PDB file of C-alpha atoms and ligand atoms in Angstrom:
ATOM      1  CA  MET E  13       5.685  -1.899 -63.334  1.00 44.00           C
ATOM      2  CA  ALA E  14       3.011   0.747 -62.927  1.00 52.00           C
ATOM      3  CA  THR E  15      -0.339  -0.175 -64.354  1.00 63.00           C
ATOM      4  CA  THR E  16      -3.598   1.665 -64.025  1.00 77.00           C
ATOM      5  CA  VAL E  17      -6.486  -0.285 -62.633  1.00 88.00           C
ATOM      6  CA  THR E  18      -9.753   0.594 -64.331  1.00 93.00           C
ATOM      7  CA  HIS E  19     -12.131  -1.861 -62.626  1.00 97.00           C
ATOM      8  CA  VAL E  20     -12.940  -2.747 -59.043  1.00 98.00           C
ATOM      9  CA  GLU E  21     -14.164  -6.181 -58.051  1.00 98.00           C
ATOM     10  CA  THR E  22     -17.626  -6.128 -56.469  1.00 98.00           C
ATOM     11  CA  VAL E  23     -20.045  -8.798 -55.300  1.00 98.00           C
ATOM     12  CA  ARG E  24     -21.735  -8.538 -58.699  1.00 98.00           C
ATOM     13  CA  GLY E  25     -18.500  -8.609 -60.693  1.00 98.00           C
ATOM     14  CA  PRO E  26     -15.984  -6.022 -61.870  1.00 98.00           C
ATOM     15  CA  VAL E  27     -17.244  -2.437 -62.129  1.00 98.00           C
ATOM     16  CA  PRO E  28     -15.402   0.408 -63.913  1.00 98.00           C
ATOM     17  CA  THR E  29     -13.862   2.669 -61.267  1.00 97.00           C
ATOM     18  CA  SER E  30     -15.485   5.599 -63.090  1.00 97.00           C
ATOM     19  CA  GLU E  31     -18.878   4.142 -62.117  1.00 98.00           C
ATOM     20  CA  LEU E  32     -18.281   3.733 -58.383  1.00 98.00           C
ATOM     21  CA  GLY E  33     -19.901   7.106 -57.766  1.00 98.00           C
ATOM     22  CA  VAL E  34     -20.750   8.144 -54.224  1.00 98.00           C
ATOM     23  CA  THR E  35     -18.943   5.624 -52.041  1.00 98.00           C
ATOM     24  CA  LEU E  36     -19.195   4.966 -48.317  1.00 98.00           C
ATOM     25  CA  MET E  37     -15.771   3.556 -47.576  1.00 98.00           C
ATOM     26  CA  HIS E  38     -16.515   1.353 -44.556  1.00 98.00           C
ATOM     27  CA  GLU E  39     -19.947  -0.213 -44.092  1.00 98.00           C
ATOM     28  CA  HIS E  40     -20.756  -3.756 -43.103  1.00 98.00           C
ATOM     29  CA  VAL E  41     -23.883  -5.587 -44.178  1.00 98.00           C
ATOM     30  CA  PHE E  42     -23.719  -8.143 -41.353  1.00 98.00           C
ATOM     31  CA  VAL E  43     -21.249  -8.506 -38.483  1.00 98.00           C
ATOM     32  CA  LEU E  44     -21.673 -11.971 -37.019  1.00 97.00           C
ATOM     33  CA  THR E  45     -20.041 -14.413 -34.661  1.00 97.00           C
ATOM     34  CA  PRO E  46     -21.119 -17.648 -36.367  1.00 95.00           C
ATOM     35  CA  ASP E  47     -19.875 -20.043 -33.669  1.00 95.00           C
ATOM     36  CA  SER E  48     -21.690 -18.175 -30.889  1.00 96.00           C
ATOM     37  CA  GLN E  49     -24.768 -17.626 -33.056  1.00 94.00           C
ATOM     38  CA  ASN E  50     -24.969 -21.377 -33.675  1.00 93.00           C
ATOM     39  CA  ASN E  51     -24.595 -22.201 -30.010  1.00 96.00           C
ATOM     40  CA  TRP E  52     -26.496 -19.551 -28.133  1.00 95.00           C
ATOM     41  CA  SER E  53     -28.588 -17.233 -30.222  1.00 91.00           C
ATOM     42  CA  ASP E  54     -32.169 -17.203 -31.412  1.00 91.00           C
ATOM     43  CA  GLU E  55     -31.735 -13.718 -32.937  1.00 91.00           C
ATOM     44  CA  TRP E  56     -30.820 -14.859 -36.422  1.00 93.00           C
ATOM     45  CA  ASP E  57     -33.574 -15.508 -38.939  1.00 95.00           C
ATOM     46  CA  GLU E  58     -31.987 -15.767 -42.389  1.00 95.00           C
ATOM     47  CA  GLU E  59     -35.000 -14.659 -44.452  1.00 97.00           C
ATOM     48  CA  GLU E  60     -35.903 -11.849 -42.099  1.00 97.00           C
ATOM     49  CA  LYS E  61     -32.338 -10.534 -41.845  1.00 97.00           C
ATOM     50  CA  VAL E  62     -31.779 -10.648 -45.615  1.00 98.00           C
ATOM     51  CA  ALA E  63     -35.071  -8.787 -46.203  1.00 98.00           C
ATOM     52  CA  GLU E  64     -34.149  -6.134 -43.617  1.00 98.00           C
ATOM     53  CA  ALA E  65     -30.747  -5.674 -45.249  1.00 98.00           C
ATOM     54  CA  VAL E  66     -32.329  -5.238 -48.675  1.00 98.00           C
ATOM     55  CA  GLU E  67     -34.607  -2.547 -47.294  1.00 98.00           C
ATOM     56  CA  LYS E  68     -31.795  -0.642 -45.551  1.00 98.00           C
ATOM     57  CA  LEU E  69     -29.508  -0.794 -48.591  1.00 98.00           C
ATOM     58  CA  ARG E  70     -32.302   0.386 -50.902  1.00 98.00           C
ATOM     59  CA  ALA E  71     -32.688   3.452 -48.693  1.00 98.00           C
ATOM     60  CA  LEU E  72     -28.979   4.133 -49.271  1.00 98.00           C
ATOM     61  CA  VAL E  73     -29.444   3.952 -53.021  1.00 98.00           C
ATOM     62  CA  GLU E  74     -32.324   6.397 -52.731  1.00 98.00           C
ATOM     63  CA  VAL E  75     -30.072   9.097 -51.245  1.00 98.00           C
ATOM     64  CA  GLY E  76     -27.586   8.626 -54.091  1.00 98.00           C
ATOM     65  CA  VAL E  77     -25.027   6.198 -52.692  1.00 98.00           C
ATOM     66  CA  ARG E  78     -23.756   3.904 -55.457  1.00 98.00           C
ATOM     67  CA  THR E  79     -21.100   1.882 -53.611  1.00 98.00           C
ATOM     68  CA  ILE E  80     -20.335   0.555 -50.154  1.00 98.00           C
ATOM     69  CA  VAL E  81     -16.954  -0.890 -49.284  1.00 98.00           C
ATOM     70  CA  ASP E  82     -17.558  -3.829 -46.930  1.00 98.00           C
ATOM     71  CA  PRO E  83     -14.521  -4.849 -44.854  1.00 98.00           C
ATOM     72  CA  THR E  84     -16.194  -7.925 -43.343  1.00 98.00           C
ATOM     73  CA  VAL E  85     -13.595 -10.704 -43.213  1.00 98.00           C
ATOM     74  CA  ASP E  86     -12.721 -13.785 -41.150  1.00 98.00           C
ATOM     75  CA  GLY E  87     -13.377 -12.758 -37.546  1.00 97.00           C
ATOM     76  CA  LEU E  88     -16.432 -10.686 -38.494  1.00 98.00           C
ATOM     77  CA  GLY E  89     -18.563 -13.507 -39.882  1.00 97.00           C
ATOM     78  CA  ARG E  90     -17.983 -12.996 -43.604  1.00 98.00           C
ATOM     79  CA  ASP E  91     -20.219 -15.053 -45.903  1.00 98.00           C
ATOM     80  CA  VAL E  92     -20.061 -13.540 -49.365  1.00 98.00           C
ATOM     81  CA  ARG E  93     -22.774 -15.917 -50.635  1.00 98.00           C
ATOM     82  CA  ARG E  94     -25.267 -14.289 -48.279  1.00 98.00           C
ATOM     83  CA  ILE E  95     -24.137 -10.822 -49.387  1.00 98.00           C
ATOM     84  CA  ALA E  96     -24.635 -11.901 -53.008  1.00 98.00           C
ATOM     85  CA  ARG E  97     -28.224 -12.889 -52.129  1.00 98.00           C
ATOM     86  CA  VAL E  98     -28.821  -9.450 -50.609  1.00 98.00           C
ATOM     87  CA  ASN E  99     -27.180  -7.689 -53.549  1.00 98.00           C
ATOM     88  CA  GLU E 100     -29.423  -9.515 -56.046  1.00 98.00           C
ATOM     89  CA  SER E 101     -32.340  -7.524 -54.670  1.00 98.00           C
ATOM     90  CA  VAL E 102     -30.420  -4.200 -54.664  1.00 98.00           C
ATOM     91  CA  PRO E 103     -28.598  -4.407 -57.997  1.00 97.00           C
ATOM     92  CA  GLU E 104     -28.164  -0.600 -58.122  1.00 98.00           C
ATOM     93  CA  LEU E 105     -25.650  -0.791 -55.273  1.00 98.00           C
ATOM     94  CA  ASN E 106     -22.045  -1.920 -55.662  1.00 98.00           C
ATOM     95  CA  ILE E 107     -20.793  -3.877 -52.652  1.00 98.00           C
ATOM     96  CA  VAL E 108     -16.995  -4.158 -52.599  1.00 98.00           C
ATOM     97  CA  PRO E 109     -15.835  -7.262 -50.718  1.00 98.00           C
ATOM     98  CA  ALA E 110     -12.655  -7.788 -48.726  1.00 98.00           C
ATOM     99  CA  THR E 111     -10.322 -10.531 -47.642  1.00 98.00           C
ATOM    100  CA  GLY E 112      -8.137 -10.650 -44.578  1.00 98.00           C
ATOM    101  CA  LEU E 113      -8.436 -11.429 -40.930  1.00 98.00           C
ATOM    102  CA  TYR E 114      -9.849  -9.385 -38.079  1.00 98.00           C
ATOM    103  CA  THR E 115      -8.234  -9.913 -34.706  1.00 98.00           C
ATOM    104  CA  TYR E 116      -6.945  -7.658 -31.915  1.00 98.00           C
ATOM    105  CA  ALA E 117      -4.804 -10.386 -30.340  1.00 98.00           C
ATOM    106  CA  ASP E 118      -4.279 -13.951 -31.582  1.00 97.00           C
ATOM    107  CA  VAL E 119      -4.887 -15.571 -34.957  1.00 97.00           C
ATOM    108  CA  PRO E 120      -7.938 -17.868 -34.870  1.00 96.00           C
ATOM    109  CA  GLY E 121      -7.336 -21.400 -33.570  1.00 96.00           C
ATOM    110  CA  PHE E 122      -7.630 -22.648 -37.134  1.00 97.00           C
ATOM    111  CA  PHE E 123      -4.346 -20.918 -38.012  1.00 97.00           C
ATOM    112  CA  ALA E 124      -2.585 -21.234 -34.656  1.00 97.00           C
ATOM    113  CA  LEU E 125      -0.569 -24.342 -35.552  1.00 97.00           C
ATOM    114  CA  ARG E 126      -0.294 -23.868 -39.289  1.00 97.00           C
ATOM    115  CA  GLY E 127       2.624 -22.254 -41.104  1.00 96.00           C
ATOM    116  CA  PRO E 128       4.862 -20.153 -38.844  1.00 94.00           C
ATOM    117  CA  GLY E 129       2.536 -20.897 -35.911  1.00 93.00           C
ATOM    118  CA  ALA E 130       3.603 -24.546 -36.163  1.00 95.00           C
ATOM    119  CA  LEU E 131       7.254 -24.103 -37.127  1.00 95.00           C
ATOM    120  CA  PRO E 132       9.075 -20.773 -37.384  1.00 91.00           C
ATOM    121  CA  GLY E 133      10.177 -20.220 -40.959  1.00 91.00           C
ATOM    122  CA  LEU E 134       7.317 -22.088 -42.629  1.00 95.00           C
ATOM    123  CA  PRO E 135       5.457 -19.968 -45.196  1.00 96.00           C
ATOM    124  CA  ASP E 136       2.248 -18.462 -43.830  1.00 97.00           C
ATOM    125  CA  PRO E 137      -0.861 -20.042 -45.400  1.00 98.00           C
ATOM    126  CA  LEU E 138      -2.631 -16.734 -44.741  1.00 98.00           C
ATOM    127  CA  VAL E 139      -0.731 -15.126 -47.624  1.00 98.00           C
ATOM    128  CA  GLU E 140      -1.820 -17.735 -50.148  1.00 98.00           C
ATOM    129  CA  LEU E 141      -5.436 -17.661 -48.936  1.00 98.00           C
ATOM    130  CA  PHE E 142      -5.609 -13.863 -49.118  1.00 98.00           C
ATOM    131  CA  VAL E 143      -4.106 -13.920 -52.633  1.00 98.00           C
ATOM    132  CA  ARG E 144      -6.566 -16.625 -53.700  1.00 98.00           C
ATOM    133  CA  ASP E 145      -9.526 -14.510 -52.579  1.00 98.00           C
ATOM    134  CA  VAL E 146      -8.260 -11.654 -54.763  1.00 98.00           C
ATOM    135  CA  THR E 147      -7.230 -13.650 -57.825  1.00 98.00           C
ATOM    136  CA  GLU E 148      -9.698 -16.594 -57.908  1.00 98.00           C
ATOM    137  CA  GLY E 149     -12.539 -15.645 -55.624  1.00 98.00           C
ATOM    138  CA  ILE E 150     -14.009 -16.077 -52.157  1.00 98.00           C
ATOM    139  CA  GLN E 151     -15.502 -19.334 -50.836  1.00 95.00           C
ATOM    140  CA  GLY E 152     -15.521 -20.877 -54.304  1.00 96.00           C
ATOM    141  CA  THR E 153     -17.959 -18.274 -55.647  1.00 97.00           C
ATOM    142  CA  GLY E 154     -15.720 -16.519 -58.140  1.00 97.00           C
ATOM    143  CA  ILE E 155     -16.558 -13.262 -56.321  1.00 98.00           C
ATOM    144  CA  LYS E 156     -13.179 -11.604 -55.883  1.00 98.00           C
ATOM    145  CA  ALA E 157     -11.976  -9.504 -52.983  1.00 98.00           C
ATOM    146  CA  ALA E 158     -10.917  -5.971 -53.926  1.00 98.00           C
ATOM    147  CA  PHE E 159      -8.833  -5.143 -50.860  1.00 98.00           C
ATOM    148  CA  PHE E 160      -7.292  -6.466 -47.653  1.00 98.00           C
ATOM    149  CA  LYS E 161      -8.531  -5.844 -44.129  1.00 98.00           C
ATOM    150  CA  CYS E 162      -6.752  -6.348 -40.818  1.00 98.00           C
ATOM    151  CA  ALA E 163      -6.799  -4.778 -37.371  1.00 98.00           C
ATOM    152  CA  ILE E 164      -4.788  -3.465 -34.457  1.00 98.00           C
ATOM    153  CA  ASP E 165      -6.434  -2.234 -31.275  1.00 98.00           C
ATOM    154  CA  HIS E 166      -5.873  -1.832 -27.526  1.00 98.00           C
ATOM    155  CA  HIS E 167      -3.607  -4.898 -27.215  1.00 98.00           C
ATOM    156  CA  GLY E 168      -1.135  -3.247 -29.584  1.00 98.00           C
ATOM    157  CA  LEU E 169       1.148  -5.215 -31.873  1.00 98.00           C
ATOM    158  CA  THR E 170       0.674  -8.754 -30.534  1.00 98.00           C
ATOM    159  CA  ALA E 171       2.335 -11.685 -32.293  1.00 97.00           C
ATOM    160  CA  GLY E 172      -1.004 -12.535 -33.936  1.00 97.00           C
ATOM    161  CA  VAL E 173      -1.663  -8.979 -35.121  1.00 98.00           C
ATOM    162  CA  GLU E 174       1.859  -8.702 -36.528  1.00 98.00           C
ATOM    163  CA  ARG E 175       1.516 -12.043 -38.333  1.00 98.00           C
ATOM    164  CA  VAL E 176      -1.690 -10.856 -40.022  1.00 98.00           C
ATOM    165  CA  LEU E 177      -0.253  -7.426 -40.896  1.00 98.00           C
ATOM    166  CA  ARG E 178       2.773  -9.007 -42.547  1.00 98.00           C
ATOM    167  CA  ALA E 179       0.643 -11.585 -44.380  1.00 98.00           C
ATOM    168  CA  VAL E 180      -1.599  -8.817 -45.708  1.00 98.00           C
ATOM    169  CA  ALA E 181       1.455  -6.830 -46.810  1.00 98.00           C
ATOM    170  CA  GLN E 182       2.866  -9.843 -48.669  1.00 98.00           C
ATOM    171  CA  ALA E 183      -0.486 -10.538 -50.353  1.00 98.00           C
ATOM    172  CA  HIS E 184      -0.580  -6.855 -51.338  1.00 98.00           C
ATOM    173  CA  ALA E 185       2.895  -7.190 -52.865  1.00 98.00           C
ATOM    174  CA  GLU E 186       1.659 -10.092 -55.009  1.00 98.00           C
ATOM    175  CA  THR E 187      -1.649  -8.580 -56.095  1.00 97.00           C
ATOM    176  CA  GLY E 188      -1.457  -4.802 -55.718  1.00 97.00           C
ATOM    177  CA  ALA E 189      -4.827  -4.737 -53.932  1.00 98.00           C
ATOM    178  CA  PRO E 190      -4.919  -1.977 -51.300  1.00 98.00           C
ATOM    179  CA  ILE E 191      -4.954  -2.426 -47.521  1.00 98.00           C
ATOM    180  CA  MET E 192      -7.433  -1.184 -44.901  1.00 98.00           C
ATOM    181  CA  VAL E 193      -6.315  -1.363 -41.281  1.00 98.00           C
ATOM    182  CA  HIS E 194      -8.631  -0.955 -38.278  1.00 98.00           C
ATOM    183  CA  ASN E 195      -6.919   1.356 -35.769  1.00 98.00           C
ATOM    184  CA  ARG E 196      -7.329   2.685 -32.259  1.00 98.00           C
ATOM    185  CA  PRO E 197      -6.097   6.271 -32.678  1.00 98.00           C
ATOM    186  CA  ALA E 198      -6.236   6.934 -28.906  1.00 97.00           C
ATOM    187  CA  ASP E 199      -3.180   4.634 -28.702  1.00 98.00           C
ATOM    188  CA  ASP E 200      -1.713   5.797 -32.032  1.00 98.00           C
ATOM    189  CA  THR E 201      -1.700   2.221 -33.309  1.00 98.00           C
ATOM    190  CA  MET E 202      -1.053   3.841 -36.692  1.00 98.00           C
ATOM    191  CA  ALA E 203       2.632   4.186 -35.760  1.00 98.00           C
ATOM    192  CA  GLU E 204       2.999   0.389 -35.562  1.00 98.00           C
ATOM    193  CA  VAL E 205       1.053  -0.030 -38.796  1.00 98.00           C
ATOM    194  CA  ARG E 206       3.359   2.431 -40.542  1.00 98.00           C
ATOM    195  CA  ARG E 207       6.468   0.676 -39.179  1.00 98.00           C
ATOM    196  CA  VAL E 208       5.460  -2.921 -39.982  1.00 98.00           C
ATOM    197  CA  LEU E 209       3.938  -2.201 -43.389  1.00 98.00           C
ATOM    198  CA  GLY E 210       6.912   0.028 -44.176  1.00 98.00           C
ATOM    199  CA  GLU E 211       9.308  -2.838 -43.359  1.00 98.00           C
ATOM    200  CA  GLU E 212       7.315  -4.968 -45.826  1.00 98.00           C
ATOM    201  CA  GLY E 213       7.692  -2.308 -48.514  1.00 98.00           C
ATOM    202  CA  VAL E 214       4.080  -1.117 -48.605  1.00 98.00           C
ATOM    203  CA  GLU E 215       3.658   2.487 -49.728  1.00 98.00           C
ATOM    204  CA  PRO E 216       1.368   4.682 -47.572  1.00 98.00           C
ATOM    205  CA  ARG E 217      -0.784   5.646 -50.567  1.00 98.00           C
ATOM    206  CA  HIS E 218      -2.060   2.050 -50.682  1.00 98.00           C
ATOM    207  CA  VAL E 219      -3.075   2.067 -47.024  1.00 98.00           C
ATOM    208  CA  LEU E 220      -6.339   3.279 -45.532  1.00 98.00           C
ATOM    209  CA  LEU E 221      -5.983   3.945 -41.815  1.00 98.00           C
ATOM    210  CA  ALA E 222      -9.511   3.095 -40.708  1.00 98.00           C
ATOM    211  CA  HIS E 223     -11.175   4.699 -37.674  1.00 98.00           C
ATOM    212  CA  VAL E 224      -8.655   7.502 -37.207  1.00 98.00           C
ATOM    213  CA  GLY E 225     -11.676   9.819 -37.239  1.00 98.00           C
ATOM    214  CA  ASP E 226     -12.303   8.526 -33.700  1.00 98.00           C
ATOM    215  CA  SER E 227      -9.583  11.002 -32.712  1.00 98.00           C
ATOM    216  CA  PRO E 228     -10.036  14.799 -32.588  1.00 98.00           C
ATOM    217  CA  ASP E 229      -6.226  15.239 -32.724  1.00 98.00           C
ATOM    218  CA  VAL E 230      -5.971  17.100 -36.018  1.00 98.00           C
ATOM    219  CA  ASP E 231      -2.191  17.563 -35.731  1.00 98.00           C
ATOM    220  CA  LEU E 232      -1.676  13.799 -35.414  1.00 98.00           C
ATOM    221  CA  LEU E 233      -4.013  13.040 -38.316  1.00 98.00           C
ATOM    222  CA  SER E 234      -2.404  15.746 -40.470  1.00 98.00           C
ATOM    223  CA  ARG E 235       0.968  14.037 -40.116  1.00 98.00           C
ATOM    224  CA  TYR E 236      -0.404  10.739 -41.459  1.00 98.00           C
ATOM    225  CA  ALA E 237      -2.220  12.573 -44.265  1.00 98.00           C
ATOM    226  CA  GLU E 238       1.020  14.362 -45.105  1.00 98.00           C
ATOM    227  CA  GLU E 239       2.801  10.999 -45.398  1.00 98.00           C
ATOM    228  CA  GLY E 240       0.248   9.878 -47.994  1.00 98.00           C
ATOM    229  CA  PHE E 241      -2.043   7.605 -45.976  1.00 98.00           C
ATOM    230  CA  LEU E 242      -5.762   7.682 -46.622  1.00 98.00           C
ATOM    231  CA  LEU E 243      -7.651   8.526 -43.419  1.00 98.00           C
ATOM    232  CA  GLY E 244     -10.914   6.810 -42.492  1.00 98.00           C
ATOM    233  CA  MET E 245     -13.350   9.353 -41.047  1.00 98.00           C
ATOM    234  CA  ASP E 246     -15.505   6.322 -40.978  1.00 98.00           C
ATOM    235  CA  ARG E 247     -17.414   6.001 -37.723  1.00 98.00           C
ATOM    236  CA  PHE E 248     -20.019   8.744 -37.979  1.00 98.00           C
ATOM    237  CA  GLY E 249     -22.809   7.840 -35.592  1.00 98.00           C
ATOM    238  CA  ILE E 250     -20.635   6.138 -32.986  1.00 97.00           C
ATOM    239  CA  ASP E 251     -21.073   9.226 -30.866  1.00 96.00           C
ATOM    240  CA  ALA E 252     -20.284   7.407 -27.613  1.00 94.00           C
ATOM    241  CA  VAL E 253     -16.646   7.168 -28.776  1.00 96.00           C
ATOM    242  CA  LEU E 254     -16.427  10.710 -30.186  1.00 97.00           C
ATOM    243  CA  PRO E 255     -19.428  13.064 -30.304  1.00 97.00           C
ATOM    244  CA  PHE E 256     -20.956  14.273 -33.571  1.00 98.00           C
ATOM    245  CA  ASP E 257     -19.685  17.828 -33.156  1.00 98.00           C
ATOM    246  CA  GLN E 258     -16.063  16.755 -32.749  1.00 98.00           C
ATOM    247  CA  ARG E 259     -16.213  14.230 -35.595  1.00 98.00           C
ATOM    248  CA  VAL E 260     -17.539  16.894 -37.967  1.00 98.00           C
ATOM    249  CA  GLU E 261     -15.117  19.563 -36.772  1.00 98.00           C
ATOM    250  CA  THR E 262     -12.139  17.212 -37.246  1.00 98.00           C
ATOM    251  CA  VAL E 263     -13.095  16.646 -40.894  1.00 98.00           C
ATOM    252  CA  ALA E 264     -13.783  20.362 -41.433  1.00 98.00           C
ATOM    253  CA  GLU E 265     -10.403  21.339 -39.951  1.00 98.00           C
ATOM    254  CA  LEU E 266      -8.528  18.739 -42.015  1.00 98.00           C
ATOM    255  CA  CYS E 267     -10.249  20.171 -45.100  1.00 98.00           C
ATOM    256  CA  ARG E 268      -9.229  23.723 -44.080  1.00 98.00           C
ATOM    257  CA  ARG E 269      -5.647  22.486 -43.798  1.00 98.00           C
ATOM    258  CA  GLY E 270      -5.808  21.150 -47.335  1.00 98.00           C
ATOM    259  CA  TYR E 271      -6.174  17.419 -46.715  1.00 98.00           C
ATOM    260  CA  SER E 272      -9.550  16.754 -48.357  1.00 98.00           C
ATOM    261  CA  SER E 273      -7.770  14.506 -50.885  1.00 98.00           C
ATOM    262  CA  ARG E 274      -6.700  12.214 -48.018  1.00 98.00           C
ATOM    263  CA  LEU E 275     -10.111  11.643 -46.366  1.00 98.00           C
ATOM    264  CA  VAL E 276     -12.955   9.167 -46.855  1.00 98.00           C
ATOM    265  CA  LEU E 277     -16.302   9.027 -45.063  1.00 98.00           C
ATOM    266  CA  ALA E 278     -18.431   6.222 -43.626  1.00 98.00           C
ATOM    267  CA  HIS E 279     -20.340   5.013 -40.557  1.00 98.00           C
ATOM    268  CA  ASP E 280     -18.913   1.513 -39.878  1.00 98.00           C
ATOM    269  CA  ALA E 281     -22.595   0.631 -39.593  1.00 98.00           C
ATOM    270  CA  SER E 282     -24.314  -2.647 -40.420  1.00 97.00           C
ATOM    271  CA  CYS E 283     -27.795  -4.002 -41.028  1.00 96.00           C
ATOM    272  CA  TYR E 284     -27.320  -6.378 -38.126  1.00 95.00           C
ATOM    273  CA  ILE E 285     -24.402  -6.806 -35.712  1.00 96.00           C
ATOM    274  CA  ASP E 286     -24.502  -9.484 -33.039  1.00 96.00           C
ATOM    275  CA  TRP E 287     -21.775  -7.835 -30.914  1.00 95.00           C
ATOM    276  CA  ILE E 288     -24.246  -5.526 -29.202  1.00 93.00           C
ATOM    277  CA  GLN E 289     -27.077  -6.357 -26.837  1.00 91.00           C
ATOM    278  CA  PRO E 290     -30.184  -5.519 -28.873  1.00 88.00           C
ATOM    279  CA  ASP E 291     -31.829  -3.340 -26.230  1.00 90.00           C
ATOM    280  CA  LEU E 292     -28.692  -1.163 -25.985  1.00 88.00           C
ATOM    281  CA  LYS E 293     -28.676  -0.235 -29.687  1.00 86.00           C
ATOM    282  CA  PRO E 294     -31.039   2.735 -29.146  1.00 89.00           C
ATOM    283  CA  ALA E 295     -28.167   4.357 -27.213  1.00 90.00           C
ATOM    284  CA  LEU E 296     -26.566   5.001 -30.631  1.00 93.00           C
ATOM    285  CA  PRO E 297     -29.490   6.567 -32.530  1.00 95.00           C
ATOM    286  CA  ASN E 298     -27.277   8.061 -35.271  1.00 96.00           C
ATOM    287  CA  TRP E 299     -25.434   4.838 -36.041  1.00 97.00           C
ATOM    288  CA  HIS E 300     -27.068   3.973 -39.358  1.00 97.00           C
ATOM    289  CA  TYR E 301     -26.299   4.250 -43.062  1.00 98.00           C
ATOM    290  CA  LEU E 302     -28.109   7.568 -43.649  1.00 98.00           C
ATOM    291  CA  HIS E 303     -26.530   9.705 -40.917  1.00 98.00           C
ATOM    292  CA  ILE E 304     -23.867  11.154 -43.243  1.00 98.00           C
ATOM    293  CA  HIS E 305     -26.376  12.245 -45.869  1.00 98.00           C
ATOM    294  CA  ASN E 306     -28.987  13.423 -43.364  1.00 98.00           C
ATOM    295  CA  ASP E 307     -26.806  15.150 -40.793  1.00 98.00           C
ATOM    296  CA  VAL E 308     -23.056  15.152 -41.479  1.00 98.00           C
ATOM    297  CA  LEU E 309     -22.886  16.674 -44.979  1.00 98.00           C
ATOM    298  CA  PRO E 310     -25.159  19.642 -44.100  1.00 98.00           C
ATOM    299  CA  GLU E 311     -23.029  20.333 -41.013  1.00 98.00           C
ATOM    300  CA  LEU E 312     -19.784  20.066 -43.000  1.00 98.00           C
ATOM    301  CA  ARG E 313     -21.135  22.592 -45.523  1.00 98.00           C
ATOM    302  CA  ALA E 314     -22.166  24.880 -42.674  1.00 98.00           C
ATOM    303  CA  ARG E 315     -18.548  24.781 -41.484  1.00 98.00           C
ATOM    304  CA  GLY E 316     -17.151  25.796 -44.857  1.00 98.00           C
ATOM    305  CA  VAL E 317     -16.445  22.443 -46.512  1.00 98.00           C
ATOM    306  CA  THR E 318     -17.130  22.883 -50.214  1.00 98.00           C
ATOM    307  CA  ASP E 319     -19.115  20.592 -52.508  1.00 98.00           C
ATOM    308  CA  GLU E 320     -15.857  19.912 -54.369  1.00 98.00           C
ATOM    309  CA  GLN E 321     -14.237  18.694 -51.145  1.00 98.00           C
ATOM    310  CA  ILE E 322     -17.257  16.531 -50.330  1.00 98.00           C
ATOM    311  CA  ASP E 323     -17.016  15.028 -53.822  1.00 98.00           C
ATOM    312  CA  GLU E 324     -13.358  14.249 -53.214  1.00 98.00           C
ATOM    313  CA  MET E 325     -14.134  12.433 -49.962  1.00 98.00           C
ATOM    314  CA  LEU E 326     -17.112  10.503 -51.337  1.00 98.00           C
ATOM    315  CA  VAL E 327     -16.148   9.885 -54.968  1.00 98.00           C
ATOM    316  CA  ALA E 328     -12.610  10.758 -56.092  1.00 98.00           C
ATOM    317  CA  ASN E 329     -10.611   9.458 -53.112  1.00 98.00           C
ATOM    318  CA  PRO E 330     -12.248   6.001 -52.944  1.00 98.00           C
ATOM    319  CA  ARG E 331     -11.817   5.681 -56.705  1.00 98.00           C
ATOM    320  CA  ALA E 332      -8.149   6.675 -56.588  1.00 97.00           C
ATOM    321  CA  TRP E 333      -7.387   4.214 -53.763  1.00 98.00           C
ATOM    322  CA  PHE E 334      -8.686   1.318 -55.835  1.00 98.00           C
ATOM    323  CA  GLU E 335      -7.028   2.528 -59.058  1.00 96.00           C
ATOM    324  CA  ARG E 336      -3.462   2.865 -57.784  1.00 86.00           C
ATOM    325  CA  ARG E 337      -0.944   0.143 -58.503  1.00 80.00           C
TER     326      ARG E 337
HETATM  327 ZN1  LIG Z 405     -15.812  -2.106 -39.421  1.00 89.08          ZN
END
């Protein structure tokens, strides 16, 4: 039965979709490796990191961003209680939380010998856990996940990646919450995503193909847009993977071809990420939350992208993705 969703779950509770406003569709607050942090690192100072996050998110609010969609799940160090602490001090910003599992290869050891990992044919506990995050809340907080996140990268469709993709699809079938998939467009991982999710009965309009903006192949991206997928032009600032000029031109060309209703924008940035050696971070000077507003939008306008198209990418398309059932 088709129903219209009018609210999106956020860290601070449900928000009318009409109030999401300018939305960056893929931003982390923290990306952490808790086990390694606990064992090896002296970088983490809880009070300091929370205060830094508050400051960086306030700067986002000041340029007019009302919502960030945060796909931090198991595998990326999700702790929604910490995000709630941050959000308390930036109440003007909606932070949309996710559930799911982020792996390029195997499921975490915790799941290796549970469900179908223990005995083929057993139901996958991942499905029930993902559904619980959406319907009851995350980590016992009552904060509900608004969407699912999973990944496929250079290893391709491993057994672990396929298990997570299918679990996400089944949790989507139960809840209707949409699905964001991390991709490696250089390998066209999107083809496997389309096949597996298609076999599970997931419609493309519910699927955001994240990171496809890492590719300048406009013909390839146009085909996925044509099929109804939402395309994540969501790594602005990661210029070492694809330079600024090509990222902007790819979006501009997709808009010229009439696909502005299929695009969303973001940086895939974070306030703190422990995956990168701290003294190497200056090599990515544009990789921060304000790059789109400071640099990308002016350049898109200069290349003929209209304010209406920018509004679609930042406001209407995120809203529609969360509203569809
Ligand atoms: Zn990400």
